[in-house]
Tab-separated table of N, CA and C in Angstrom:
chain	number	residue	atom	x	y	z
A	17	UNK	N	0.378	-0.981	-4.138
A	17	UNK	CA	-0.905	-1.144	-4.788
A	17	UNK	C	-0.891	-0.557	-6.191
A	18	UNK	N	0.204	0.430	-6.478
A	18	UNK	CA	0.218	0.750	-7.811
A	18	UNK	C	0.698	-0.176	-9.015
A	19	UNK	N	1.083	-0.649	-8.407
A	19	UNK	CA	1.682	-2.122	-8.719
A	19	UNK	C	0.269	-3.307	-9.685
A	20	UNK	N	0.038	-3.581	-8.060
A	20	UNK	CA	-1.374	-4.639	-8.452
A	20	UNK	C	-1.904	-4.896	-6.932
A	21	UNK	N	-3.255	-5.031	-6.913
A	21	UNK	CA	-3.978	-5.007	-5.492
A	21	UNK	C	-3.189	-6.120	-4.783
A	22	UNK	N	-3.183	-6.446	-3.517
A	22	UNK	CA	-2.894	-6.779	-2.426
A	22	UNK	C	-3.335	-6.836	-1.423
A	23	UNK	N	-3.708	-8.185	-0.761
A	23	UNK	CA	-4.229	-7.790	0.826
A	23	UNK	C	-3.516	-6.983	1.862
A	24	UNK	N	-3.963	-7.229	2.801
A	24	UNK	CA	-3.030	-6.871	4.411
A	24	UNK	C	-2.103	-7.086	3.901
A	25	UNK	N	-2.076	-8.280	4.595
A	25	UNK	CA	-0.944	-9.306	4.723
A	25	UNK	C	0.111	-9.240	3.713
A	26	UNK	N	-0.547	-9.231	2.614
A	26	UNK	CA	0.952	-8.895	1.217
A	26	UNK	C	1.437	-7.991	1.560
A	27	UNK	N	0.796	-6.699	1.686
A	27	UNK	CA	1.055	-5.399	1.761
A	27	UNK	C	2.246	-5.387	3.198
A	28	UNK	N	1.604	-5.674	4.077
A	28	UNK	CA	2.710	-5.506	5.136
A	28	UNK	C	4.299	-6.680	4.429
A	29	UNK	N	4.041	-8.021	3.770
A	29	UNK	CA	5.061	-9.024	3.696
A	29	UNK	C	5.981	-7.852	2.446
A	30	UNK	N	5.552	-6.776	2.033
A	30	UNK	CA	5.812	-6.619	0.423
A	30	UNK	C	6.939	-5.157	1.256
A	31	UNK	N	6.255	-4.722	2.299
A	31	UNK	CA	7.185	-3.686	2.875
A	31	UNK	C	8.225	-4.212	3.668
A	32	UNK	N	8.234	-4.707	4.620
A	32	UNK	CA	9.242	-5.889	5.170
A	32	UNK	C	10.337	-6.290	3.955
A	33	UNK	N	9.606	-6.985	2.843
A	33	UNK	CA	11.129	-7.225	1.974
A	33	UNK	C	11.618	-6.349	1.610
A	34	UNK	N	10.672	-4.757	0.757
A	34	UNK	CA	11.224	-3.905	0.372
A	34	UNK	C	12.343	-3.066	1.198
A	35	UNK	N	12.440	-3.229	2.192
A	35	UNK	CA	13.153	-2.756	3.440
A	35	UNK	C	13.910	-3.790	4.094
A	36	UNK	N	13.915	-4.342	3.224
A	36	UNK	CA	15.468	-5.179	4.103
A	36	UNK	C	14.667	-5.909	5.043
A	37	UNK	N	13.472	-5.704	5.661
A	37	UNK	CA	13.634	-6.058	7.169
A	37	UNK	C	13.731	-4.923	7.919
A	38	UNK	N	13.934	-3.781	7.543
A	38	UNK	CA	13.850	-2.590	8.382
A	38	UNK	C	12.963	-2.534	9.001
A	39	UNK	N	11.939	-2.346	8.266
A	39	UNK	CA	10.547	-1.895	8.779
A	39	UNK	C	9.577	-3.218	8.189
A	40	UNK	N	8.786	-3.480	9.211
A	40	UNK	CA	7.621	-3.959	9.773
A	40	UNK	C	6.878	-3.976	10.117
A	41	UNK	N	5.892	-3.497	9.830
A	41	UNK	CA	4.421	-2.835	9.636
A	41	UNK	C	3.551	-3.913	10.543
A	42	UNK	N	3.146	-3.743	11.406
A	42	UNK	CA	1.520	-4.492	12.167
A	42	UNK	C	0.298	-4.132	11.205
A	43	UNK	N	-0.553	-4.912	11.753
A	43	UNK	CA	-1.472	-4.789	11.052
A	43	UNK	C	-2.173	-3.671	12.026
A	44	UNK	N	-2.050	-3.374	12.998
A	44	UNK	CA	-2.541	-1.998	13.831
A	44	UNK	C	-1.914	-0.956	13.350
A	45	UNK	N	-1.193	-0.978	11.982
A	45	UNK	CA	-0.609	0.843	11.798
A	45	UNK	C	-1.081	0.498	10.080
A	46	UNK	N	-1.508	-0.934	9.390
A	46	UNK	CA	-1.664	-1.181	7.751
A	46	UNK	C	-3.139	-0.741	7.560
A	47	UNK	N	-4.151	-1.815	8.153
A	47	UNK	CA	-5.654	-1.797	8.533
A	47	UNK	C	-5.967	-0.191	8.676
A	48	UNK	N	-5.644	0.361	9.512
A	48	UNK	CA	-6.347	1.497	9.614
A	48	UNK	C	-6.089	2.573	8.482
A	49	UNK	N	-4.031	2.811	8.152
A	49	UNK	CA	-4.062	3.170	7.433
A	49	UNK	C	-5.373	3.167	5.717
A	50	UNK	N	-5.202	1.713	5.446
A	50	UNK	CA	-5.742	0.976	4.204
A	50	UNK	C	-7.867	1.565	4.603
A	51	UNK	N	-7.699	1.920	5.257
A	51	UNK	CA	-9.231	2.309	5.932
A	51	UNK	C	-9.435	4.006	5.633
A	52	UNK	N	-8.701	4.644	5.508
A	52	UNK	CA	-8.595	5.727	5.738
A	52	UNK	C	-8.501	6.164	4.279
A	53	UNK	N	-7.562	5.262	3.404
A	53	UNK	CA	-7.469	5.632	2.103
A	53	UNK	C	-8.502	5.242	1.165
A	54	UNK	N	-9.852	4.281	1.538
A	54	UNK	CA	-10.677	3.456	0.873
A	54	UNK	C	-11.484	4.813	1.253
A	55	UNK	N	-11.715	5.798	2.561
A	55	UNK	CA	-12.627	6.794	2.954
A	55	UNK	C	-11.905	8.011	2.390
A	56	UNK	N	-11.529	8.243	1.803
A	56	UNK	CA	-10.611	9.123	0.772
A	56	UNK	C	-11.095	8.587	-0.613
A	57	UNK	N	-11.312	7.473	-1.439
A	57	UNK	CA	-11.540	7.105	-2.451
A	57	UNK	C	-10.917	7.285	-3.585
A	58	UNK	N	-9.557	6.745	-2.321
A	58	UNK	CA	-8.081	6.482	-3.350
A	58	UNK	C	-7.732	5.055	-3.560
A	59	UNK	N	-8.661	4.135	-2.627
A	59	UNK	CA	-8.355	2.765	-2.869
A	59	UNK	C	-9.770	2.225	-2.720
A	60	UNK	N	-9.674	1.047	-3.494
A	60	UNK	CA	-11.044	-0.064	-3.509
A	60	UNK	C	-11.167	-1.294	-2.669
A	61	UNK	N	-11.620	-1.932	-2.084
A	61	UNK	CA	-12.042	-3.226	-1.560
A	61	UNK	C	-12.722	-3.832	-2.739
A	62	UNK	N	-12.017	-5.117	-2.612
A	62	UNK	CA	-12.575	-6.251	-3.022
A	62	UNK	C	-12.378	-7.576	-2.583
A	63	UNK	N	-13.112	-8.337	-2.599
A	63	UNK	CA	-13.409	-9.568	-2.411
A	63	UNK	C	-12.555	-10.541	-3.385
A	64	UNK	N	-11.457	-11.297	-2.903
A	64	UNK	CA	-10.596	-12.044	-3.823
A	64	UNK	C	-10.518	-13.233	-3.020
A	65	UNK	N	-11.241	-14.641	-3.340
A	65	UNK	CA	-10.952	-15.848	-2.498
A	65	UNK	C	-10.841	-15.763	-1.188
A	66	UNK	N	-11.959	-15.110	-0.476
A	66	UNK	CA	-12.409	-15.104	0.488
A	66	UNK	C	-11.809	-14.142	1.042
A	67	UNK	N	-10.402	-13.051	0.595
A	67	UNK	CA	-9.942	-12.059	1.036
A	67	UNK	C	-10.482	-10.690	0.386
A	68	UNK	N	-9.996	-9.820	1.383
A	68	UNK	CA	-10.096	-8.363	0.667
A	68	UNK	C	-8.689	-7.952	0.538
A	69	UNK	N	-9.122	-7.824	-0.797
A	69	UNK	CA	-7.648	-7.071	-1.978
A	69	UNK	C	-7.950	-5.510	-2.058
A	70	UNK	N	-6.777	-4.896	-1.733
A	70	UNK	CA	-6.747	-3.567	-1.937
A	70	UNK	C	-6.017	-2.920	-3.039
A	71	UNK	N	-6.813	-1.903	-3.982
A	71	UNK	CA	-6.050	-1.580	-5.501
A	71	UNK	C	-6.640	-0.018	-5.770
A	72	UNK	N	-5.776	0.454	-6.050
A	72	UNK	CA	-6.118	1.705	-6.032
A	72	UNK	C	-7.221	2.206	-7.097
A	73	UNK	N	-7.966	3.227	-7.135
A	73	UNK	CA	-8.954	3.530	-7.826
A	73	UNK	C	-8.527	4.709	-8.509
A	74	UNK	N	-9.300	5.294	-9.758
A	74	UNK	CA	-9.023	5.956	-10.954
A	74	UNK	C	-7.923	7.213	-10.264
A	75	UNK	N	-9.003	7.785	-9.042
A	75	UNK	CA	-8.348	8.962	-8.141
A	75	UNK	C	-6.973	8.592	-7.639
A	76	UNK	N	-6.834	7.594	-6.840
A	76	UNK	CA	-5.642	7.389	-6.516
A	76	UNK	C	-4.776	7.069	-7.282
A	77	UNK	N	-5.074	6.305	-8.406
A	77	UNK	CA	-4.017	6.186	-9.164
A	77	UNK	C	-3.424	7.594	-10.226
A	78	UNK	N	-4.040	8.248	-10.588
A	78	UNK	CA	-3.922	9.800	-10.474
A	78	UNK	C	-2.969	10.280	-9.500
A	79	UNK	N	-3.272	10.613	-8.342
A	79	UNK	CA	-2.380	11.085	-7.181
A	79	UNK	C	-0.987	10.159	-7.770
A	80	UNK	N	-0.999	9.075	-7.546
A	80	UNK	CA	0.500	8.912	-8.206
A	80	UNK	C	1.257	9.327	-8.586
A	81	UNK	N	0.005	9.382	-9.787
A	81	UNK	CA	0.718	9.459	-11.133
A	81	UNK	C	1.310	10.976	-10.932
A	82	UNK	N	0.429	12.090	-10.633
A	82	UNK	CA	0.815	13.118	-10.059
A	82	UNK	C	1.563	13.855	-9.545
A	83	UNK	N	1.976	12.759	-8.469
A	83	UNK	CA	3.172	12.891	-7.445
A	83	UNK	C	4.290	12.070	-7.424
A	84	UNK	N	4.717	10.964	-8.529
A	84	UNK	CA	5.176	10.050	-8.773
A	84	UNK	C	6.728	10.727	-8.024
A	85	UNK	N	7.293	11.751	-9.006
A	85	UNK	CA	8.460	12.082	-8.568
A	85	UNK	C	8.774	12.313	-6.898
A	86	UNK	N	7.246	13.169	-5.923
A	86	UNK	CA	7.592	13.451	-4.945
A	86	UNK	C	7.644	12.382	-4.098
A	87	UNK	N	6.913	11.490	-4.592
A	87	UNK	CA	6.853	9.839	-3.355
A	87	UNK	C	8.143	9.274	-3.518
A	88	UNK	N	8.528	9.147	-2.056
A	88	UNK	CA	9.621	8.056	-1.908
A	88	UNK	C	9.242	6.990	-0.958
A	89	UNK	N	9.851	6.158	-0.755
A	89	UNK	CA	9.302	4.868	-0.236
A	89	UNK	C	9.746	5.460	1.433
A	90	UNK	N	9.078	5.133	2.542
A	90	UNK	CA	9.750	5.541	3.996
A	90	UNK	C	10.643	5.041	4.018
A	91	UNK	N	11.341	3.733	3.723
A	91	UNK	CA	12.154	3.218	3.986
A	91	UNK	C	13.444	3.716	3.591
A	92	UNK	N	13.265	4.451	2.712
A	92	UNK	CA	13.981	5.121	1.465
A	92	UNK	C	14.931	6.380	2.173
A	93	UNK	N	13.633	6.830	3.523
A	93	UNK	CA	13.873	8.242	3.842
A	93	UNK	C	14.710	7.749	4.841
A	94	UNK	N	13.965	6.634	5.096
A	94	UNK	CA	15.075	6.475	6.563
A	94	UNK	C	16.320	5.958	6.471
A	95	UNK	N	16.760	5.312	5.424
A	95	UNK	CA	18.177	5.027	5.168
A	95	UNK	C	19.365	6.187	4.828
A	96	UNK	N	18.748	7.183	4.378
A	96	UNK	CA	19.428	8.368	4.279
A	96	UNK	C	19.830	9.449	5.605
């Protein structure tokens, strides 16, 4: 999302490629996550062609920016 907003569905298709295929995210571990961070008011909902796009907001994109160096991707952790 730091990227550029994304639904579900991207979001889970966008981790899947980033990972090889490693990892594969349901929408029972994305949804709730993506729920949790909108009630934090690190990410936004919006309405994009009948979907909701998720993009991070001033705060979250901050935290990033913040923590840029300490974030690694999971997939990242788990290949090591």
């Amino acid at each position: 999302m730091a990227e550029e907003p994304r639904n579900g569905y991207q979001i889970m298709q966008e981790i899947e490629q980033r990972s090889a295929g490693v990892w594969r995210p349901s929408p029972g571990s994305v949804y709730p996550a993506l729920a949790q961070l909108e009630d934090e008011g690190l990410v936004r909902v919006e309405e994009r062609d009948g979907r909701r796009s998720y993009g991070l907001t001033a705060p979250g994109r901050a935290y990033v920016e913040e923590r840029r160096d300490d974030l690694t991707a999971p997939w990242e952790e788990m290949s090591n």
